[in-house]
Amino acid sequence: MRYFSLIALALVVAFACSCNDNPTEDNQPQLQIGTLPPLLNQVPTAHTFRHQFSLVNADSANTYVWQVWAVDQLPSGVFGIDQHGSFEFTPEEADSGLTYGFRVRVLLDHKEQDVQEFSVEATGTEPFVLRLLQSGQPLSPGSRVDVSVVKVSGEIDFGSVQLMFTYDPAVLTPISASLGIAPLECGWEYFTYRIFENGEHCDSQCEAMIVLAAVSDVNNGSSHPECALLQDGSELFRVTFDTSNDSTLECTSTPLQFIWIDCSSNAVHGSRDHFETLTVGSAVMTSEWDGSYPLDQYRIQRFDCDSTYDASLSGWCERYRSNCYATEIVDRIIFWNADVQFMGD
C-alpha cells in the first residue's frame, strides 16, 4: 500500500514539475499589432499615406520584424514598412480610382506573431490646399516678418476669394497686405483688406483678425485678367507684420489660425462661367501637419459643419448654410494653419 502511495506521490510531483518547467511561457501576454488605421483609407494620387503602427505587449529585449504585402493586386505606386512599424504608400496616376488591400504582420524569431489588414483608396481628385506660411527662418523678437497665403495644391477657378485668420495683437502688428505675385502677374482686378481688433466681428472669440479679399475679374469692361487658375506653390496674398521686441518671445511661437464668421468666410466663388459654385472648407489642419495623409492626426476636430471651429462655435452652422446663395456648395478646401517662430540668442 505504501508502495502505491509513493508512486502516486511521484506522479503528482512529476506533473507539477512538468507544468512549471517554463512557468511564464503560458502566462506571457500575446504580442499584438496596435494603433490600427481604419479599415478603409483614402489618399490622393501622388501624395503619401502614412500610418504608424505600434506593438502591444512587446518586450524591449526582443527584435521584431515588420512585413507588408499587397493583397489581390499590386499598385503601381511604392509602398513599404520600416523596422519601427511606419507604413507608407504613395500611389501613382495609374492607381487613381483603385482600392488596394494591404496585410501587415510582425515576426519574432521568424514566427508570425500578429497580422492585420486594411485598404487604401487612391483618389483621383487633387485636394485644394491653402496654407498660411511664414517666410524665412525663425526670427528675433522685434523683427519684421512676411506671412503668405500659399496655394499648395489643387485646382480652383478663382472668381473671387475671401480669407480671414486670427493673430495675437500683443505679438504681431500688421503693417500692410497685398496680392501675391501670381495674381498680380495674372492681372487680378481688385484687392482689399481689413483689420479687426478687440474681438470685433468674431463674437469676442478672437483678439484680432485680418480679412483678405480679391476679385480676379470685376467684369466692367473689355479687359479681363489673363488667368483665374494659379500654379501650385503660388502666393495668393502677403501680409507684413512687425513683431514685439519682448525678449520672452525667444524660442516660442505665436499662432495664425483661419477663422469662420459667415458664409463668405474662407470661400472661393468661381469665375464668370462658374460663379454659382462656392467652394468651402473640408478640413482645417494644425501647423504641425506635414502634408501627408490621413488627416486625422493633425486635423482640428471642432471644425463644425465646414464653417467654424474653436474661435467661433455653435449657432453658425445653420446660418452658414442658409445665408449662402450659391447654386452649388463644394466642400473641398483644406486650410493649413501656421505659427510664427521666434529664435533664441
XYZ file of C-alpha atoms in Angstrom:
345
model
C 0.000 0.000 0.000
C 2.850 2.276 0.900
C 4.497 1.400 -2.438
C 1.478 2.568 -4.455
C 1.252 5.755 -2.341
C 4.865 6.592 -3.181
C 4.176 6.028 -6.889
C 1.124 8.293 -6.731
C 3.102 10.985 -4.943
C 5.883 10.743 -7.527
C 3.377 11.165 -10.363
C 1.888 14.262 -8.736
C 5.332 15.770 -8.210
C 6.362 14.924 -11.784
C 3.187 16.501 -13.176
C 3.693 19.610 -11.084
C 7.289 19.920 -12.254
C 6.334 19.491 -15.908
C 3.813 22.317 -15.623
C 6.425 24.627 -14.110
C 9.368 23.883 -16.380
C 8.597 27.240 -18.143
C 6.481 28.997 -15.554
C 5.987 32.240 -17.545
C 5.645 30.908 -21.092
C 1.901 30.269 -20.999
C 1.277 33.406 -18.965
C 3.024 35.766 -21.352
C 0.504 38.247 -22.823
C 0.159 37.808 -26.560
C 2.055 40.230 -28.789
C -0.353 42.298 -30.889
C -0.181 44.989 -33.538
C -1.668 48.166 -32.107
C -2.672 51.662 -33.289
C -4.628 50.302 -36.235
C -5.801 52.501 -39.125
C -9.432 52.492 -40.282
C -10.310 49.543 -42.494
C -10.699 51.886 -45.498
C -8.493 54.938 -46.036
C -8.050 57.484 -48.822
C -5.077 59.304 -50.283
C -4.865 61.471 -53.423
C -2.586 60.205 -56.153
C 0.999 61.484 -55.926
C 0.528 62.077 -52.191
C 1.743 59.839 -49.384
C -0.448 57.894 -46.973
C 1.384 57.281 -43.709
C 0.471 55.266 -40.646
C 2.499 54.441 -37.565
C 1.700 51.029 -36.105
C 2.641 50.074 -32.564
C 3.193 46.837 -30.656
C 1.140 45.801 -27.646
C 2.836 43.589 -25.037
C 6.211 43.915 -26.747
C 9.425 43.012 -24.951
C 12.138 45.632 -25.432
C 14.754 42.878 -25.318
C 13.350 41.283 -28.488
C 13.923 42.265 -32.099
C 10.729 42.257 -34.140
C 10.489 42.189 -37.925
C 7.717 44.067 -39.777
C 6.494 42.949 -43.186
C 3.806 44.203 -45.563
C 2.460 42.990 -48.873
C -0.391 43.914 -51.183
C -3.495 41.747 -51.218
C -5.231 40.836 -54.512
C -3.460 43.401 -56.726
C -0.134 45.214 -56.761
C -0.225 49.035 -57.001
C 1.985 50.983 -59.383
C 3.000 53.296 -56.558
C 5.619 52.492 -53.946
C 4.656 51.087 -50.538
C 6.567 49.657 -47.602
C 7.027 49.458 -43.848
C 10.184 50.121 -41.828
C 11.613 48.351 -38.777
C 9.668 50.667 -36.475
C 6.255 49.860 -37.982
C 5.899 53.025 -40.069
C 3.878 52.260 -43.229
C 3.898 54.461 -46.345
C 2.085 54.264 -49.675
C 2.412 56.807 -52.499
C 0.022 55.948 -55.347
C 0.823 56.931 -58.908
C -1.557 58.237 -61.552
C -2.195 54.669 -62.759
C -3.586 53.842 -59.303
C -6.236 56.580 -59.440
C -9.703 55.327 -58.550
C -8.448 51.950 -57.336
C -8.514 50.495 -53.832
C -5.633 48.360 -52.597
C -5.633 45.944 -49.710
C -2.549 45.597 -47.542
C -1.588 42.960 -44.991
C 0.867 43.875 -42.238
C 2.451 41.316 -39.949
C 5.100 41.222 -37.246
C 7.573 38.367 -36.724
C 9.686 37.213 -33.802
C 12.380 34.624 -34.490
C 10.828 34.025 -37.939
C 7.458 33.210 -36.359
C 4.356 35.250 -37.127
C 3.032 36.971 -34.005
C 0.126 39.014 -35.387
C -1.304 40.147 -38.711
C -3.692 42.972 -39.657
C -5.333 44.083 -42.896
C -6.574 47.442 -44.182
C -7.278 49.154 -47.508
C -6.237 52.427 -49.118
C -8.151 54.061 -51.970
C -6.153 56.205 -54.387
C -8.473 59.092 -55.211
C -8.050 60.992 -58.439
C -9.148 64.357 -57.039
C -6.241 66.575 -56.083
C -7.004 68.281 -52.753
C -7.104 72.055 -52.821
C -4.827 73.205 -50.002
C -4.383 76.797 -48.805
C -1.592 77.337 -46.318
C -0.511 80.172 -44.044
C 3.273 80.266 -44.248
C 5.933 82.356 -42.535
C 8.632 83.453 -44.952
C 12.207 82.720 -43.974
C 13.596 81.155 -40.834
C 12.639 81.799 -37.198
C 13.246 85.456 -36.390
C 14.314 87.562 -33.445
C 11.665 89.455 -31.427
C 11.257 92.963 -32.825
C 11.833 91.870 -36.433
C 9.517 92.317 -39.394
C 8.012 89.194 -40.938
C 6.018 88.356 -44.065
C 3.225 85.792 -43.862
C 1.912 84.376 -47.127
C -1.253 82.546 -48.073
C 0.041 79.884 -50.442
C -1.934 77.679 -52.801
C -0.182 74.374 -52.127
C -2.061 72.085 -54.499
C -5.290 71.521 -56.388
C -7.153 73.490 -58.999
C -9.907 76.058 -58.497
C -11.170 78.613 -60.987
C -10.844 81.814 -58.933
C -13.588 84.386 -59.456
C -13.454 85.926 -56.008
C -11.929 84.814 -52.740
C -12.182 85.968 -49.135
C -9.895 84.611 -46.429
C -9.540 85.551 -42.776
C -7.248 84.492 -39.985
C -6.557 85.421 -36.378
C -3.355 86.617 -34.752
C -2.214 87.795 -31.324
C -2.078 91.639 -31.347
C 0.255 91.625 -28.352
C 2.853 89.877 -30.512
C 2.056 90.872 -34.108
C 1.160 94.267 -35.592
C 0.002 94.206 -39.241
C 1.773 96.790 -41.395
C 0.471 96.045 -44.884
C -1.211 93.440 -47.063
C -1.175 92.830 -50.801
C -1.931 90.378 -53.554
C 0.732 87.769 -54.093
C 2.999 87.725 -57.117
C 0.933 85.178 -59.090
C -2.435 87.025 -59.075
C -0.619 90.322 -59.731
C 1.036 88.840 -62.804
C -2.328 87.446 -63.914
C -3.830 90.929 -63.688
C -6.425 90.360 -60.985
C -8.520 93.496 -60.802
C -9.498 94.038 -57.167
C -7.952 93.596 -53.728
C -8.731 94.908 -50.260
C -8.060 94.011 -46.655
C -9.395 94.964 -43.246
C -8.078 94.582 -39.722
C -10.349 93.940 -36.745
C -9.233 94.019 -33.122
C -10.776 93.769 -29.647
C -13.000 90.880 -30.720
C -14.812 92.906 -33.381
C -16.685 90.752 -35.923
C -15.635 87.457 -34.355
C -18.033 87.247 -31.403
C -15.258 88.252 -28.999
C -13.786 84.786 -29.608
C -10.558 86.215 -31.007
C -8.438 89.201 -30.088
C -7.682 90.250 -33.655
C -8.158 89.079 -37.217
C -7.334 90.203 -40.729
C -9.668 89.789 -43.720
C -8.240 89.479 -47.241
C -10.478 89.737 -50.319
C -9.796 89.686 -54.045
C -11.707 89.502 -57.332
C -9.928 88.233 -60.396
C -12.332 89.793 -62.904
C -14.584 92.720 -61.994
C -16.173 92.297 -65.450
C -16.669 96.003 -66.059
C -15.144 96.280 -69.492
C -13.402 94.558 -72.341
C -10.200 93.996 -70.376
C -10.007 90.770 -68.403
C -7.248 89.049 -66.404
C -5.042 86.531 -68.129
C -5.693 83.719 -65.660
C -8.064 82.655 -62.907
C -6.148 79.445 -62.217
C -2.947 79.568 -60.180
C 0.014 77.197 -60.251
C 0.822 75.025 -57.228
C 3.042 76.936 -54.824
C 1.611 80.307 -55.878
C 1.420 83.078 -53.300
C -2.189 84.278 -53.145
C -1.787 87.015 -50.507
C 1.047 88.500 -48.450
C 0.717 90.191 -45.048
C 3.602 92.023 -43.370
C 3.775 92.178 -39.575
C 6.020 93.899 -37.086
C 6.740 91.704 -34.076
C 7.016 92.659 -30.436
C 10.537 93.160 -29.084
C 9.630 91.275 -25.903
C 12.634 89.040 -25.194
C 10.421 86.417 -23.540
C 9.236 85.504 -27.052
C 12.595 83.888 -27.789
C 12.295 80.164 -28.596
C 8.489 80.414 -28.716
C 5.860 80.761 -31.433
C 2.592 82.597 -31.947
C -0.313 81.021 -33.878
C -2.042 82.156 -37.055
C -5.406 80.433 -37.489
C -8.130 80.605 -40.109
C -11.445 81.734 -38.607
C -15.048 81.494 -39.819
C -17.815 84.007 -39.101
C -20.273 83.637 -42.008
C -20.884 82.125 -45.418
C -18.286 84.251 -47.198
C -15.511 83.329 -44.777
C -12.653 81.389 -46.381
C -14.575 80.663 -49.545
C -13.909 80.847 -53.273
C -16.515 81.802 -55.868
C -15.949 80.517 -59.359
C -15.139 82.878 -62.219
C -17.742 84.242 -64.617
C -18.641 80.847 -66.062
C -18.779 79.172 -62.648
C -19.881 81.982 -60.339
C -22.744 79.979 -58.837
C -20.260 77.464 -57.422
C -18.965 78.248 -53.935
C -16.007 76.175 -52.762
C -15.579 76.000 -48.990
C -13.557 74.111 -46.419
C -13.483 70.394 -45.775
C -10.769 70.366 -43.092
C -8.544 72.611 -41.005
C -5.053 71.394 -40.163
C -2.706 72.429 -37.385
C 0.678 73.945 -38.162
C 2.317 70.592 -37.311
C 0.768 68.862 -40.340
C 3.372 67.748 -42.871
C 1.024 67.435 -45.832
C 0.679 63.651 -45.611
C -2.443 61.523 -45.181
C -4.627 60.539 -43.413
C -5.602 63.917 -41.992
C -6.901 62.735 -38.622
C -3.742 63.190 -36.548
C -3.415 66.924 -37.213
C -6.994 67.761 -38.122
C -8.770 70.250 -35.874
C -11.787 68.250 -34.799
C -14.135 71.109 -33.911
C -14.490 72.263 -37.496
C -18.256 72.432 -37.269
C -20.331 71.967 -40.429
C -17.409 73.106 -42.577
C -17.882 76.592 -41.185
C -16.249 77.164 -37.837
C -14.059 75.757 -35.106
C -12.871 76.834 -31.655
C -12.738 80.569 -32.360
C -16.456 80.732 -33.162
C -18.564 77.814 -32.003
C -22.251 76.869 -32.101
C -25.025 78.688 -33.885
C -23.115 79.458 -37.041
C -23.676 76.118 -38.702
C -27.287 76.672 -39.759
C -26.732 80.328 -40.563
C -23.671 79.497 -42.603
C -25.637 77.301 -44.980
C -28.917 79.218 -45.043
C -27.205 82.511 -45.932
C -25.354 81.035 -48.887
C -26.897 81.943 -52.207
C -24.672 79.834 -54.394
C -26.351 77.210 -56.548
C -23.713 74.647 -55.629
C -21.584 74.429 -52.493
C -18.490 72.231 -52.712
C -16.678 71.141 -49.538
C -13.136 70.791 -50.789
C -10.573 73.234 -49.380
C -8.055 72.075 -46.783
C -6.893 75.033 -44.678
C -3.442 74.783 -43.110
C -2.697 76.956 -40.081
C 0.741 78.328 -39.196
C 2.945 79.541 -36.368
C 5.325 82.486 -36.466
C 8.521 81.104 -34.949
C 10.967 83.089 -32.809
C 14.564 82.052 -32.280
C 16.758 82.455 -29.225
C 20.150 84.088 -28.839
